[in-house]
Tab-separated table of C-alpha atoms in Angstrom:
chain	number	residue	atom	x	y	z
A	1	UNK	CA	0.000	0.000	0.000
A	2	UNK	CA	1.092	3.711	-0.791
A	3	UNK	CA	1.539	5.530	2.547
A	4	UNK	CA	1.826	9.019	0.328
A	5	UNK	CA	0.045	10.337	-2.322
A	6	UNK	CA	1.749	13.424	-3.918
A	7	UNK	CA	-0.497	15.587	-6.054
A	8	UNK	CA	1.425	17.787	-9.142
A	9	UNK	CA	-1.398	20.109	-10.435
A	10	UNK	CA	0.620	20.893	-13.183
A	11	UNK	CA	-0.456	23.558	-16.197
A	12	UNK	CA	2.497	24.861	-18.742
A	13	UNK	CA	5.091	23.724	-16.892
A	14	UNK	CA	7.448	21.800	-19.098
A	15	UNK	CA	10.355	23.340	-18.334
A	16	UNK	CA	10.131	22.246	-14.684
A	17	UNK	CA	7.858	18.961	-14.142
A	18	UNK	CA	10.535	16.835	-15.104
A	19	UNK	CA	12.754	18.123	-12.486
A	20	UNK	CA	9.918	17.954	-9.804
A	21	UNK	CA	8.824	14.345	-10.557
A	22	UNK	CA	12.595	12.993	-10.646
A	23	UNK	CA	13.296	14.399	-7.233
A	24	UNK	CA	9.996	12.638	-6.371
A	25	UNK	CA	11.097	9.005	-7.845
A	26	UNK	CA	14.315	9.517	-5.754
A	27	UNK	CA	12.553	9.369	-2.554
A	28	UNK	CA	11.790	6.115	-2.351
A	29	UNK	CA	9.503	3.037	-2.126
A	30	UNK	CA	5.923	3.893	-0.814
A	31	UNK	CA	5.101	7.064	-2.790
A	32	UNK	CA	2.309	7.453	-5.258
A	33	UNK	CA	3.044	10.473	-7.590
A	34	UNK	CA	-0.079	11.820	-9.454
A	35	UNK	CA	0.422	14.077	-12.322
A	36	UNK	CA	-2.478	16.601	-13.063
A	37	UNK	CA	-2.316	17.957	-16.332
A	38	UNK	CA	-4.747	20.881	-15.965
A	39	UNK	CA	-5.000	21.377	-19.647
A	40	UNK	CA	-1.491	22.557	-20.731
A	41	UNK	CA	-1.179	23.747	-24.087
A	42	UNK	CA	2.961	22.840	-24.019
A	43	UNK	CA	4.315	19.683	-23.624
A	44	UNK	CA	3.320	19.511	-20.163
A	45	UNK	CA	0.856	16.364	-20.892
A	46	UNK	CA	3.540	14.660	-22.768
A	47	UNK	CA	6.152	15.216	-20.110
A	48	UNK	CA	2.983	13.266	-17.755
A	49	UNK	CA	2.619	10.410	-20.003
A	50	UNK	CA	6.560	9.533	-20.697
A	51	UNK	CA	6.539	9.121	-16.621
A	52	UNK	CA	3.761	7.008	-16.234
A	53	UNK	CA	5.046	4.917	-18.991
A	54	UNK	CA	8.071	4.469	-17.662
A	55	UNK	CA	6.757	4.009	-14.006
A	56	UNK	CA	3.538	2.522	-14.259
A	57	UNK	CA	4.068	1.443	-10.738
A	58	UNK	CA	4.750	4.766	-9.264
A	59	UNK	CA	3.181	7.366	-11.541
A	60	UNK	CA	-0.148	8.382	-12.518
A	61	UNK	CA	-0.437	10.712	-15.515
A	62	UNK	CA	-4.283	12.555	-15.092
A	63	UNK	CA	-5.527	14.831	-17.916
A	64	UNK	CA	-8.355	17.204	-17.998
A	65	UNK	CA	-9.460	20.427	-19.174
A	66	UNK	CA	-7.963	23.363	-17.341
A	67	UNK	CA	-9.960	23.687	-13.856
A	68	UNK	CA	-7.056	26.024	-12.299
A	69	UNK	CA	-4.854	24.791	-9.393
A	70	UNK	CA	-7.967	24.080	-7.217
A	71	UNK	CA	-9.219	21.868	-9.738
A	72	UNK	CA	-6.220	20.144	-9.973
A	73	UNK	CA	-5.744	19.156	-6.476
A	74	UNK	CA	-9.431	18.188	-5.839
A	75	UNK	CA	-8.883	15.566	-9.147
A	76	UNK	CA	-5.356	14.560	-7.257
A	77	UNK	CA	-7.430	13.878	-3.749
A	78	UNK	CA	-10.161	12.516	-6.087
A	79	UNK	CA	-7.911	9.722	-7.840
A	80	UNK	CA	-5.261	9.138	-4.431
A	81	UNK	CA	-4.917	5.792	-2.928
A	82	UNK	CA	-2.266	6.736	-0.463
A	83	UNK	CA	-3.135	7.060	3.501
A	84	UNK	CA	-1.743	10.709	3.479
A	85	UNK	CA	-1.803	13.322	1.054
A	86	UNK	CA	0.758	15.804	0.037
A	87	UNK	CA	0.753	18.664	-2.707
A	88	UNK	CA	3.564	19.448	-5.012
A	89	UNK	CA	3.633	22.597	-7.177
A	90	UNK	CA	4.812	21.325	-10.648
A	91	UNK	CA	7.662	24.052	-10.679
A	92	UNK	CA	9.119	23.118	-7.460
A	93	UNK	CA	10.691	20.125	-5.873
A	94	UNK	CA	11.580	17.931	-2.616
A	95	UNK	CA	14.321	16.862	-1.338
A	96	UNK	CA	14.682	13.150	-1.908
A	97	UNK	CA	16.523	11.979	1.755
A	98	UNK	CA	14.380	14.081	3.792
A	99	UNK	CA	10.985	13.356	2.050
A	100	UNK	CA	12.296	9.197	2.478
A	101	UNK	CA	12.916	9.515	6.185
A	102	UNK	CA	8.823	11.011	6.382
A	103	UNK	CA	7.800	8.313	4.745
A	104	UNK	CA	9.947	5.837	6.573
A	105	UNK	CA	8.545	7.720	9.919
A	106	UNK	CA	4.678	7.475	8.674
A	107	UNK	CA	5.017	4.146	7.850
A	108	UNK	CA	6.137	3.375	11.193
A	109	UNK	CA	3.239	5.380	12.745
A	110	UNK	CA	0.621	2.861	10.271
A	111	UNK	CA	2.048	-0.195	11.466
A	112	UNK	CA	1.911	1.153	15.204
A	113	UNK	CA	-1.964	1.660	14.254
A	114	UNK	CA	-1.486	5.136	15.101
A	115	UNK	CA	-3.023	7.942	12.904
A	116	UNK	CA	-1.402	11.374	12.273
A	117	UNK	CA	-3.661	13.678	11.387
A	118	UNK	CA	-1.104	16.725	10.185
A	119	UNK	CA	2.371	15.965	9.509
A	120	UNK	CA	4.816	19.115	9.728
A	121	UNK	CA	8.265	19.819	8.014
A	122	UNK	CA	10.230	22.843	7.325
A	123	UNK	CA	10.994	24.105	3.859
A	124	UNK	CA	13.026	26.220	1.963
A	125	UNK	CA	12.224	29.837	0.203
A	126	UNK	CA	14.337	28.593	-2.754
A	127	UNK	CA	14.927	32.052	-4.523
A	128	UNK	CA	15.777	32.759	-8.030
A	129	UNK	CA	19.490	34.506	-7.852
A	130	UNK	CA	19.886	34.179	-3.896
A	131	UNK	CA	22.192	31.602	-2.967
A	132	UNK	CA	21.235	32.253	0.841
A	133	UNK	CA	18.188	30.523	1.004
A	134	UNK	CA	15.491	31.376	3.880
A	135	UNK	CA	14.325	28.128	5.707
A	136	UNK	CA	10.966	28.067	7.026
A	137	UNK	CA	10.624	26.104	10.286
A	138	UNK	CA	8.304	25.465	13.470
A	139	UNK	CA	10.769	24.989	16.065
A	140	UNK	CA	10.551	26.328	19.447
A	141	UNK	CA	6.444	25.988	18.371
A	142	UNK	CA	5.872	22.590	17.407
A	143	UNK	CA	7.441	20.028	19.712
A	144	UNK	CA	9.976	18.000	17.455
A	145	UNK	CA	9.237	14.399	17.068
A	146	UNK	CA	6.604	13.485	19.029
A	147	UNK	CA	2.790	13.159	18.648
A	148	UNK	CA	1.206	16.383	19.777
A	149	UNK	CA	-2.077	18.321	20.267
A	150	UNK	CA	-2.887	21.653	19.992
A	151	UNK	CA	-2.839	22.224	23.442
A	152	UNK	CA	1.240	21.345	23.417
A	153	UNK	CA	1.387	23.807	20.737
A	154	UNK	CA	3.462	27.155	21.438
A	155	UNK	CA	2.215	30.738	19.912
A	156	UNK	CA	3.040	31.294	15.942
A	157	UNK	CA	4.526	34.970	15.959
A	158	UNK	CA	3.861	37.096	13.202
A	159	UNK	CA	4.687	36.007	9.632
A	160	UNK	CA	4.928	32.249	11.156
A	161	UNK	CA	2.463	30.406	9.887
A	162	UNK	CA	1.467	26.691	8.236
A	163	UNK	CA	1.725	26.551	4.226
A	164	UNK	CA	0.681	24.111	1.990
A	165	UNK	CA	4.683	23.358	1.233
A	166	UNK	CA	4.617	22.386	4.983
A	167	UNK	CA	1.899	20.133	5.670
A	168	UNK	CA	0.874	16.723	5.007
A	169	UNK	CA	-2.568	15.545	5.719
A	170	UNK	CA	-3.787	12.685	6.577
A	171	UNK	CA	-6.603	11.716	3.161
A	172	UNK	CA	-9.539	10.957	5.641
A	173	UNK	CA	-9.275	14.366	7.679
A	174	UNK	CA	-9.575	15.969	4.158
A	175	UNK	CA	-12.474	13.950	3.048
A	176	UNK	CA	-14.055	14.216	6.515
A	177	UNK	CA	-14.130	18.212	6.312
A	178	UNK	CA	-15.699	18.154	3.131
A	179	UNK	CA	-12.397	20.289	1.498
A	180	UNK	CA	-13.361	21.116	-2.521
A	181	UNK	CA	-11.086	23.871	-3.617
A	182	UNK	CA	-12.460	26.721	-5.778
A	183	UNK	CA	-11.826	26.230	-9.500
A	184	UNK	CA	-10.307	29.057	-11.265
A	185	UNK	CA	-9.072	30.816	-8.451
A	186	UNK	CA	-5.070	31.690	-7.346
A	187	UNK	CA	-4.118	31.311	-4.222
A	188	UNK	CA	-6.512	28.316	-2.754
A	189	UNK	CA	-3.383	26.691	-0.992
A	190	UNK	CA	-4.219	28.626	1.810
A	191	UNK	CA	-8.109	27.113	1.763
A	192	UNK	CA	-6.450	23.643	1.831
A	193	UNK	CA	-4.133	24.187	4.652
A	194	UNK	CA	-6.904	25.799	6.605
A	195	UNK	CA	-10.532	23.988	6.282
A	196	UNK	CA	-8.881	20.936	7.479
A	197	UNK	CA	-7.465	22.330	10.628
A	198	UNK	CA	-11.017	22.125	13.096
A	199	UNK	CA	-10.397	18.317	12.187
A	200	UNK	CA	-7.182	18.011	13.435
A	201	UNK	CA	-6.591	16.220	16.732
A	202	UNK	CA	-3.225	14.542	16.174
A	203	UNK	CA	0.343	16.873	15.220
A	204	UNK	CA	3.544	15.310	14.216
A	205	UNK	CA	6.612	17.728	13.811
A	206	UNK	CA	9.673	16.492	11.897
A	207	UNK	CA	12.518	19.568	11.322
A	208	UNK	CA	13.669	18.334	8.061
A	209	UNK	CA	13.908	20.285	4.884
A	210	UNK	CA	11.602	18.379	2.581
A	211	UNK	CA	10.074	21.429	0.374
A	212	UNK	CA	11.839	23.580	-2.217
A	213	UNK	CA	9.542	26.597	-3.133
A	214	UNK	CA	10.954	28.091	-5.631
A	215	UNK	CA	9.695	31.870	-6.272
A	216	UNK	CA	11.441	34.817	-7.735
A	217	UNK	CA	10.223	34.452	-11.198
A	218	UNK	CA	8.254	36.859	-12.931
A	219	UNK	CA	5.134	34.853	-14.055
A	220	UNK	CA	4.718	33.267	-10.623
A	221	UNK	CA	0.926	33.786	-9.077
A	222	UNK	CA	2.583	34.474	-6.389
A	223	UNK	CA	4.829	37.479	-7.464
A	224	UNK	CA	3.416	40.885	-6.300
A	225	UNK	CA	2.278	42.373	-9.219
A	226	UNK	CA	0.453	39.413	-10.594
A	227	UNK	CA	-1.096	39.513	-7.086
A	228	UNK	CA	-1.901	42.619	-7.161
A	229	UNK	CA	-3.587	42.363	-10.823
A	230	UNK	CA	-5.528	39.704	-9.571
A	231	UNK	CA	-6.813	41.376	-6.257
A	232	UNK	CA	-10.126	40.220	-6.687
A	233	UNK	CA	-9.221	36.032	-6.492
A	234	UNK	CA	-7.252	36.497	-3.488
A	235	UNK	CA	-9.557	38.870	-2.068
A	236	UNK	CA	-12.390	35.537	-2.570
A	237	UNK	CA	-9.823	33.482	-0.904
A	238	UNK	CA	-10.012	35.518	2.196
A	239	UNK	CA	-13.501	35.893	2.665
A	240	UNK	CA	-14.094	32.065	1.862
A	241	UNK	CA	-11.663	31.970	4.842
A	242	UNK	CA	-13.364	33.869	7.170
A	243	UNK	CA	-17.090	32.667	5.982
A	244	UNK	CA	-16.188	28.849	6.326
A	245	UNK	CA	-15.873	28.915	9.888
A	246	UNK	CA	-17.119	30.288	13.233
A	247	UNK	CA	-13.800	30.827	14.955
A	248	UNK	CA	-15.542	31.877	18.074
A	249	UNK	CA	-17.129	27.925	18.779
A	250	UNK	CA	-14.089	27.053	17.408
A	251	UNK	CA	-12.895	23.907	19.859
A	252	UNK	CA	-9.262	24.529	21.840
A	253	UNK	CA	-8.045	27.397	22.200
A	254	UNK	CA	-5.043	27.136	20.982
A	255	UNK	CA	-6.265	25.801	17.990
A	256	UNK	CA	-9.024	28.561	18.346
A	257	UNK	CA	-5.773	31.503	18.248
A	258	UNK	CA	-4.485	29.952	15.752
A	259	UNK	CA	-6.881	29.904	12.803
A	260	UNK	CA	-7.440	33.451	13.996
A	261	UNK	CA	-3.530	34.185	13.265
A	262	UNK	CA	-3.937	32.649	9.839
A	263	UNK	CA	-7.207	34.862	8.901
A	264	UNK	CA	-5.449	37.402	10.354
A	265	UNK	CA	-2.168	36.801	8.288
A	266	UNK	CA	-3.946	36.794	4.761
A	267	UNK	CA	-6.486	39.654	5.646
A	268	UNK	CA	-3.021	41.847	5.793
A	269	UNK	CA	-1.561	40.600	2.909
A	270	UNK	CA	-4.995	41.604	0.947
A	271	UNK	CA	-4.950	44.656	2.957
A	272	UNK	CA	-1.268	45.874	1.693
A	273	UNK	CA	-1.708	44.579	-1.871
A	274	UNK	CA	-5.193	46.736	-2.048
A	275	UNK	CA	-2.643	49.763	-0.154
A	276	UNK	CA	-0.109	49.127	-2.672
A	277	UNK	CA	-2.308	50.269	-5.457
A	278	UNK	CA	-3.289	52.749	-3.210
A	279	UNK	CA	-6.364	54.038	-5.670
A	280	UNK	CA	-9.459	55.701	-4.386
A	281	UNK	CA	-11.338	52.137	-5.604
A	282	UNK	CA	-8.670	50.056	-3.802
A	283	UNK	CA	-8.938	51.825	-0.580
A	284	UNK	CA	-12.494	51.421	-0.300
A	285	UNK	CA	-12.357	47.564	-1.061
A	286	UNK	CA	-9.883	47.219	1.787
A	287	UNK	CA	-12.637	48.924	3.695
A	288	UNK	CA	-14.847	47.043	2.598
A	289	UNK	CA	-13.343	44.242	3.430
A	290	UNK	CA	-12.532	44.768	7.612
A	291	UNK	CA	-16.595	46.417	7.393
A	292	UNK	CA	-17.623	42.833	6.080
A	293	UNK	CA	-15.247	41.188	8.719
A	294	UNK	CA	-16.737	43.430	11.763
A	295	UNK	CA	-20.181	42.962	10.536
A	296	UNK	CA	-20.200	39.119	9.953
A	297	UNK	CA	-18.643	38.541	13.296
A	298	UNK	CA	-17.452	41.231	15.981
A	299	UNK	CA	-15.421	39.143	18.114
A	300	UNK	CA	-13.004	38.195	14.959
A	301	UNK	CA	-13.146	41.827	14.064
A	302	UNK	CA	-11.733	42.883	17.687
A	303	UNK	CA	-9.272	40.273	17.939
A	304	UNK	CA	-8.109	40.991	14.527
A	305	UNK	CA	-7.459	44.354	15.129
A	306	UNK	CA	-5.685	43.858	18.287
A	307	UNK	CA	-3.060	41.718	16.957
A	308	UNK	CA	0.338	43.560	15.919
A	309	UNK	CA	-0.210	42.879	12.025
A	310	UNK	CA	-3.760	43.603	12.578
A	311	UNK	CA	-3.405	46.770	14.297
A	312	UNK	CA	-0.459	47.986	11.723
A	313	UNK	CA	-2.040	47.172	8.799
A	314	UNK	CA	-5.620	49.602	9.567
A	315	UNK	CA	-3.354	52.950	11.021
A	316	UNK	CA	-5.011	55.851	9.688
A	317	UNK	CA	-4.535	58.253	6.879
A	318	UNK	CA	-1.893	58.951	4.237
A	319	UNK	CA	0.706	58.596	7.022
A	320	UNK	CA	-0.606	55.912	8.238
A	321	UNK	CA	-0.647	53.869	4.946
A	322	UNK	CA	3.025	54.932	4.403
A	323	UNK	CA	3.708	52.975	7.882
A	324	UNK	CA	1.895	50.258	6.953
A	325	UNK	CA	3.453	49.695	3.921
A	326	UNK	CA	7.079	50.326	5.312
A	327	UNK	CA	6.625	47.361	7.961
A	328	UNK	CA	5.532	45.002	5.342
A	329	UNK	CA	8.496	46.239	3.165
A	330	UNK	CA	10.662	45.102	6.438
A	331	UNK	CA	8.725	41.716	6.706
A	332	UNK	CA	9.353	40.569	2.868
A	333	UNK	CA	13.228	41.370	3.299
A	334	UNK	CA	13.367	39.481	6.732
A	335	UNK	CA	11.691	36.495	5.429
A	336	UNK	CA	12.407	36.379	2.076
A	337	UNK	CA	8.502	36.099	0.205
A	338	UNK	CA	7.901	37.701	-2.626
């Protein structure tokens, strides 16, 4: 039995898939790779098929018409036999060793009969033209190598938070919460990593560098001005975020202040993208947006607004704005995002 399913939504990505899927073979017995071709128009598809050829064992080559990245996934989850689930973006890569000692370490939990529910690793901001590369860990939050609960869990500071090149889910938590991604929409990683996370009882925290995420490039979704173009997707993102759940019944609470830090985290980055284009229709939607937040659920609203990034990110006035702005400026150098 495959303990791992890895998803690939791939679309147009020929000049990379071949790189991400090798550094997938390399990592050993016990991993199902599935290859989503979300209707490339390159050689993408072709690129698919030569791997599940060649590995009929090991790779599954999946092709449909172009459903965006959320599409792509949900056909991956759809078509996975594996006990856990992780997602691979087509233009970045793993580390072979470390993604072979997870598996080796989630095998060991299935044949103990005990069920992780979220599986943890660091991973690297792999950045086009840096050779210092920012790693993105947990420790000091997450207790290392041991089964955990929330309550064990420290605080996440600001700009610490779980990404989708982080976690691994156990399949049945996904199917249990009912996750379908958005089609046509950038930026629904951050709905995957966080509808699942009221159905999470059980943590498991390896610091290993399994993840490459390779940014820097210009046609990236997530560079900032093809975020900021396409305001209005991520802007759905975040209030699909904060509609989906009631974080006030939320059960734990630490699991409770952390969903909040999450919301939190993306309703400043759509804040600062909508202050970055700083125009009279921009400003209002950011309005808009913490009116819709205060109105749908006070509570969130205060607590929100209390936090550090929360209370930065609404300062008022021109001056204000320029602050705002400046701090965020400060965060991308520190941690290395786009």
């Amino acid at each position: 039995m495959n303990i791992l399913s890895v998803v690939v939504p791939s679309f147009n990505t020929e000049q990379y898939l071949s790189n991400c899927i090798t550094t997938l073979l390399d990592s050993g017995d016990g991993i199902e790779i599935l290859i989503v071709n979300d209707g490339s128009s390159d050689g993408t598809g072709a690129i698919a098929d030569r791997f599940a050829e060649k590995y009929p064992e090991k790779v599954k080559a999946i092709h449909q018409i172009n459903k965006g990245h959320g599409g792509a996934v949900n056909t991956g989850i759809a078509n996975a036999s594996g006990k856990y689930i992780k997602v691979v973006d087509s233009d970045d890569w793993v580390n072979p060793e470390a993604l072979k000692s997870v598996v080796s370490k989630l095998r060991d939990f299935t044949e103990m009969g005990k069920e992780i529910d979220m599986f943890l690793c660091d991973f690297v901001y792999d950045k086009l033209g840096e050779t210092k590369k920012k790693i993105m860990h947990y420790r000091g939050i997450v207790p290392e190598n041991k089964i955990v609960s929330w309550n064990e869990l420290g605080r996440f500071r600001a700009g610490k938070y779980i990404l989708m090149h982080s976690v691994i889910y156990r399949r049945d938590v996904l199917i249990t919460c009912g996750l379908k991604l958005p089609e046509h929409t950038f930026y629904v990683d951050n709905i995957f990593v966080y509808m699942p996370l009221p159905y999470v009882e059980t943590i498991y925290y390896m610091s290993i560098c399994v993840y490459h995420y390779f940014i820097g490039r210009d046609e990236q979704s997530v560079n900032e001005k093809n975020m900021i173009r396409r305001i209005d997707q991520q802007l759905r993102v975040n209030e699909l975020m904060l509609y989906h759940t009631d974080l006030k019944n939320i059960k734990g609470r630490k699991r409770q202040r952390y969903m909040l830090h999450y919301l939190t985290i993306i309703t400043t980055v759509s804040s600062v993208l909508l202050l970055k284009i700083g125009t009279k229709e921009a400003i209002g939607k950011k309005k808009m947006l913490w009116r819709s937040i205060r109105k749908y659920n006070l509570w969130i609203n205060f607590r929100m607004r209390l936090s550090l990034v929360g209370s930065v990110i609404n300062l008022p006035g021109i001056t204000g704005r320029k602050i705002s702005l400046l701090v965020y400026k400060k965060a991308q150098q520190k941690v290395g995002f786009n």
